[in-house]
Coordinates of C-alpha atoms in Angstrom, one line a residue:
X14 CA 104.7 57.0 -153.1
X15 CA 108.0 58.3 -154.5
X16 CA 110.8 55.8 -155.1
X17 CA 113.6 55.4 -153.4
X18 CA 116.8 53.5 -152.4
X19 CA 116.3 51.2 -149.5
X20 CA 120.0 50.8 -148.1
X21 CA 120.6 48.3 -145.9
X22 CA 123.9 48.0 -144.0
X23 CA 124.1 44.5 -141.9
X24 CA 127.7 45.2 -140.6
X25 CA 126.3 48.9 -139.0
X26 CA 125.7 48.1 -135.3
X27 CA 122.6 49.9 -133.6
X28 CA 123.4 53.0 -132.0
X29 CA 121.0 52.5 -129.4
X30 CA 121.3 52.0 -125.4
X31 CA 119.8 48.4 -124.0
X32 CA 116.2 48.4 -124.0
X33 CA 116.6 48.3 -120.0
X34 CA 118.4 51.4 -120.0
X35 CA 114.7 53.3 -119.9
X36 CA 114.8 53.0 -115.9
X37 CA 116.9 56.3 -115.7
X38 CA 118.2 57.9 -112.2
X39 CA 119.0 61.5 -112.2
X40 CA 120.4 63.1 -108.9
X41 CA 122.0 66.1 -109.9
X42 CA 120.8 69.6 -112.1
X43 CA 123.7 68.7 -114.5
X44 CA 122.4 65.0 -115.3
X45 CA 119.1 66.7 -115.7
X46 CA 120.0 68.7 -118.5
X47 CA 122.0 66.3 -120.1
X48 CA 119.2 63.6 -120.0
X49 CA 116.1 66.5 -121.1
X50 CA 119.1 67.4 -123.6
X51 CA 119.1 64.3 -125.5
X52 CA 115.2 63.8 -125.0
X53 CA 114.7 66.7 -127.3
X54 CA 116.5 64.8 -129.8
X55 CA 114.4 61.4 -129.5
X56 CA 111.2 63.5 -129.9
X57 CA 112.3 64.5 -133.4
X58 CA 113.8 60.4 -133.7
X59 CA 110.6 59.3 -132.6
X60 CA 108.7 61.2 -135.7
X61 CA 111.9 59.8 -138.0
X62 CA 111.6 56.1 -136.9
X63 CA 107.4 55.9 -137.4
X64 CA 108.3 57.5 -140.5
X65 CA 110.6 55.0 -141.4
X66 CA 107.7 52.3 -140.4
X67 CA 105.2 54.2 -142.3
X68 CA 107.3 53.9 -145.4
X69 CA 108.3 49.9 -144.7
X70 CA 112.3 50.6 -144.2
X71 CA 113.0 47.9 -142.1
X72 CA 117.3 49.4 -141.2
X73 CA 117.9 48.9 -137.4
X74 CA 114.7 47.4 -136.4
X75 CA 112.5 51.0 -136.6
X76 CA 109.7 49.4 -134.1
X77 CA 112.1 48.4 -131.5
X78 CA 113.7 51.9 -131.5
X79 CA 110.6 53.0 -131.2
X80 CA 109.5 51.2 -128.6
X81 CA 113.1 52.2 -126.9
X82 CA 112.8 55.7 -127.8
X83 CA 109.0 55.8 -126.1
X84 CA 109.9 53.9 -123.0
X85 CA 113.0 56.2 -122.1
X86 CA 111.1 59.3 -122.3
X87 CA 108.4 57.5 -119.4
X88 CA 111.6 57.5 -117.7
X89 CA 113.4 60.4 -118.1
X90 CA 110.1 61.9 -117.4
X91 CA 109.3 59.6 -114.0
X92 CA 113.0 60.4 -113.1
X93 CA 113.2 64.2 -113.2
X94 CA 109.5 63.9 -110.9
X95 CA 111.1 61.6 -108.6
X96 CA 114.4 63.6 -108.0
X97 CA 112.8 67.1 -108.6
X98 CA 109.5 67.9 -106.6
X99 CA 109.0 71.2 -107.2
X100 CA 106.1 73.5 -108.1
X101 CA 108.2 74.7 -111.6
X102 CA 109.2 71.1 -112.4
X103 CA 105.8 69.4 -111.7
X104 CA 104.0 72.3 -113.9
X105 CA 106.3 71.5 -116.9
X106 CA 106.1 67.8 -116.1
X107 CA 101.9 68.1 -116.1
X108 CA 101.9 70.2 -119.6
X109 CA 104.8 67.7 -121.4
X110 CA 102.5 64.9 -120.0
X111 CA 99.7 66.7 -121.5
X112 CA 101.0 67.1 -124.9
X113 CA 102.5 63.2 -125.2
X114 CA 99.5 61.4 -124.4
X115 CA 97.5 62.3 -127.6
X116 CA 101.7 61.7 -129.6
X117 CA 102.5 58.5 -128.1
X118 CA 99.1 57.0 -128.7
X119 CA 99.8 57.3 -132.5
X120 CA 103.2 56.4 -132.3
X121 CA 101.9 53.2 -131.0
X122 CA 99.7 52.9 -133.1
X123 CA 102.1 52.1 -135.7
X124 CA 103.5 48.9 -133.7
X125 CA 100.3 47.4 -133.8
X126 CA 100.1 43.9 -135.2
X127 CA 97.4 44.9 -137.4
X128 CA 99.3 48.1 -139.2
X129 CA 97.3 51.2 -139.4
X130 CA 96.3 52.3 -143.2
X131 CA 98.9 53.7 -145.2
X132 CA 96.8 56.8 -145.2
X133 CA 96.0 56.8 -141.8
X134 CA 99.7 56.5 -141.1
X135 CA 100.0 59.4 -142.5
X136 CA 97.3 61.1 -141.1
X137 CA 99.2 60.0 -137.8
X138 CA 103.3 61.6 -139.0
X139 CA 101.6 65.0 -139.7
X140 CA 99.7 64.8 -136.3
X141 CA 103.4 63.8 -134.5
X142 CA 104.7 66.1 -136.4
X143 CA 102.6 69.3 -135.3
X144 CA 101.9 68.2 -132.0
X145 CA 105.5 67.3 -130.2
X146 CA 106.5 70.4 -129.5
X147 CA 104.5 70.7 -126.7
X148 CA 106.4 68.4 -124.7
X149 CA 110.0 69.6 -126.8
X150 CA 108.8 72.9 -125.0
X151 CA 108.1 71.5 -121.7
X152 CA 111.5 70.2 -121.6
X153 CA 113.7 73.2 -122.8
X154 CA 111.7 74.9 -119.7
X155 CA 112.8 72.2 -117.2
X156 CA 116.7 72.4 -118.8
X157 CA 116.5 75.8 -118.7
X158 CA 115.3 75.4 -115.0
X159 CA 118.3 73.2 -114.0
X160 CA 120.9 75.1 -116.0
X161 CA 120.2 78.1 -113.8
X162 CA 119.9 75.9 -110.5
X163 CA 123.7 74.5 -111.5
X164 CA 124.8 78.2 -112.3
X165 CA 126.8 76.4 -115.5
X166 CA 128.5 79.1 -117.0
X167 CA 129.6 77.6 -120.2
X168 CA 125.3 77.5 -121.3
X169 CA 126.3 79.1 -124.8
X170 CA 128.8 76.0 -126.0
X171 CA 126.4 73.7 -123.9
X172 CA 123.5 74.5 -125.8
X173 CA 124.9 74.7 -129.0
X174 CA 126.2 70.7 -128.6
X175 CA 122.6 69.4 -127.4
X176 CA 120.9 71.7 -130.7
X177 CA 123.6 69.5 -132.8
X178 CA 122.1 66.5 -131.3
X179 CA 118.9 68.0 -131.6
X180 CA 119.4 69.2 -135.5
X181 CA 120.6 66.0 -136.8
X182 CA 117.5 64.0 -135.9
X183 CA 115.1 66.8 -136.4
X184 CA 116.6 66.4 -140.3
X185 CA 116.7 62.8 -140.3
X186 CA 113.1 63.4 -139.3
X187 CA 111.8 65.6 -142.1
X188 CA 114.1 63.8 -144.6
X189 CA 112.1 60.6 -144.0
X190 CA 108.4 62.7 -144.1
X191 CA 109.7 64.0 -147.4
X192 CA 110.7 60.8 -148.8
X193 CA 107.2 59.9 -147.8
X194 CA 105.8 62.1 -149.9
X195 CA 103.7 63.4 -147.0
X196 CA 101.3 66.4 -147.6
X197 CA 102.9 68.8 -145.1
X198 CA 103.7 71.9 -146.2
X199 CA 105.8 72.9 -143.6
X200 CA 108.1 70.1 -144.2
X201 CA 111.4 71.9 -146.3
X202 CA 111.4 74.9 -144.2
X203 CA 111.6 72.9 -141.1
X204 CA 114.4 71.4 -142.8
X205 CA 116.3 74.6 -143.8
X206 CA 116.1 75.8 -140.2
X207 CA 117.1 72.6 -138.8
X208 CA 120.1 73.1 -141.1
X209 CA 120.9 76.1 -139.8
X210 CA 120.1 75.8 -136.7
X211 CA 123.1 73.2 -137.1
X212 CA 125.7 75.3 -138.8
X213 CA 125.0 78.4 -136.3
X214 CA 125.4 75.4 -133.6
X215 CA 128.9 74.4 -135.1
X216 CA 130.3 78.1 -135.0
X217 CA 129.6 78.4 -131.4
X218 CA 131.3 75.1 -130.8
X219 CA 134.1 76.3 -133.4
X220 CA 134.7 79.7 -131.1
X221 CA 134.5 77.8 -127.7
X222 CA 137.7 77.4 -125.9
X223 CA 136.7 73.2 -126.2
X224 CA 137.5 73.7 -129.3
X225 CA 141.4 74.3 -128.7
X226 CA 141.7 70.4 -127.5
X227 CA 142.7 67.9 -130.5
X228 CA 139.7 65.2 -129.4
X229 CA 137.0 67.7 -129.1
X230 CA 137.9 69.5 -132.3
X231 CA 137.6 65.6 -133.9
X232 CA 133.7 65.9 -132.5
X233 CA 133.2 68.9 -134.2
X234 CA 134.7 67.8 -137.3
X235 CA 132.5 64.5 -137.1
X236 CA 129.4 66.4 -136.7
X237 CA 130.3 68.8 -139.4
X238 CA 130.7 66.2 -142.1
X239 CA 127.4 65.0 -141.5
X240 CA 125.8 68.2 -141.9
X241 CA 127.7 68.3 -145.3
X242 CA 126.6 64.7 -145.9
X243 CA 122.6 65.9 -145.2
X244 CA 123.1 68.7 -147.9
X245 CA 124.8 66.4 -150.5
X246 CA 121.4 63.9 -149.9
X247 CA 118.7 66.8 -149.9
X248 CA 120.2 67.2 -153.1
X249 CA 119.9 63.7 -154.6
X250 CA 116.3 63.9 -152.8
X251 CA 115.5 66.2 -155.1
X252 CA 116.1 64.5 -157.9
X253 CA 113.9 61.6 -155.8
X254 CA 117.0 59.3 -155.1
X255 CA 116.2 58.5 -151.6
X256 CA 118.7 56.8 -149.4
X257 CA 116.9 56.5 -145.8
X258 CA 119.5 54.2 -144.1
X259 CA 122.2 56.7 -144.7
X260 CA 120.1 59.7 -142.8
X261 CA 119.7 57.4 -140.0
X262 CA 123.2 56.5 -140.0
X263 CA 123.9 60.5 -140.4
X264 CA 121.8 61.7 -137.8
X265 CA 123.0 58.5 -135.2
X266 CA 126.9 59.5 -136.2
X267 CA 126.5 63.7 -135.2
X268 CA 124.1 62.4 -132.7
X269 CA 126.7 60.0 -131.0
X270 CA 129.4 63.5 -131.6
X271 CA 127.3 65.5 -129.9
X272 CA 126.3 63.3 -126.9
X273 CA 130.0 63.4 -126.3
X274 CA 130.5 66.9 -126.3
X275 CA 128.1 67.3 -124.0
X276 CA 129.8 65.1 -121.3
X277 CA 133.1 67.3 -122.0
X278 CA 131.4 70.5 -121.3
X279 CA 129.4 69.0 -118.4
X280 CA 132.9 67.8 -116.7
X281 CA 134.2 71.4 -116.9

């Protein structure tokens, strides 16, 4: 396995919601998207975190955000079947359902007490890591469902905040496969989109009329630096100086940006 820097930051406080927080209500098309919003960001920080156990990185408790990260999906899930019964929600719901089970059982699998192989472990990442975008696609159907339901006109600045969110774990999540050393081939160029994916995201945020207020501008900004911060460690990552606490802290930081622009535009 390639080296690298384990850096571990004691005084960093986990970015995470309680672990009871998984029994989610939504009532209204607008919570829906922001909740599916966000869920296609812990799909890519679900992939990051087994990473993370795969490679024995031990920064904010990997298996417990794991655990988190799995449980609020179920509800996000059981919530958006409770509050929306139709035939074009159920069909999405059935085929994300479809494409999880085979995902979460080797997630789980790596919060066994009895640790899969570090082979089979990564047998298991490249697995995740070809197989969630079936439910990622499921729920960009169901968003796109409730964004037309809510007639929300500001979709352009809307989207661009939840691919932020999105982007930042998605490279969090290859940055921690690559550390790995795993044989995926598809690994840098997923990076590369991801990155700009990001920077694309930020200029539509940049031209949006959010942007004229001082606060959201500061969001921006925030998220911005850590897309700047992702390049500077790709670089040292090739040089195989590895820091995998930082891209957590990274991706948790645009993540936490972007989470909040999303309220703004939502309360418009």
């Amino acid at each position: 396995m390639r080296s690298f820097v384990r850096v571990m930051w004691g005084g960093i406080v986990l970015l995470l919601l309680p672990l009871g927080a998984q029994a989610v209500e939504i009532k209204t098309p607008l919570q829906a998207v922001q909740a599916l919003g966000h869920e296609m960001s812990e799909m890519r920080h679900m992939l990051e975190t087994f990473a993370m156990i795969g490679t024995g990185v031990r920064f904010r408790l990997p298996k417990e955000q794991l655990k988190h990260s799995v449980a609020l999906y179920e509800g996000v899930i059981a919530a958006m079947e409770k509050g929306f019964p139709d035939p074009a929600i159920r069909k999405q719901i059935a085929i994300g359902r479809k494409g999880w089970a085979p995902v979460k059982k080797a997630l789980e699998a790596s919060l066994k007490e009895n640790k899969p192989s570090p082979e089979a472990m990564k047998k298991g990442a490249i697995f995740i890591h070809g197989n969630i975008r079936t439910t990622i696609k499921a729920m960009e159907a169901m968003k796109a469902i409730m964004l037309h339901r809510a007639k929300f006109k500001e979709i352009k600045p809307l989207n661009a905040a939840i691919e932020v969110d999105a982007s930042a774990r998605r490279l969090s999540a290859h940055y921690a496969m690559w550390m790995w050393d795993l044989p995926d081939p598809t690994i840098e160029a997923h990076w590369k989109k991801g990155a700009e994916i990001y920077a694309k995201s930020l200029k539509i945020l940049d031209a949006s009329p959010f942007a004229a207020d001082p606060a959201f501008r500061a969001l921006i900004d925030m998220a911005r630096t850590q897309l700047s911060l992702f390049g500077m460690m790709h670089t040292m990552g090739e040089h195989k100086r590895f820091t995998p606490a930082l891209a957590q802290t990274r991706a948790a930081k645009a993540s936490q940006a972007a989470l909040k622009m999303i309220e703004v535009i939502l309360a418009k």
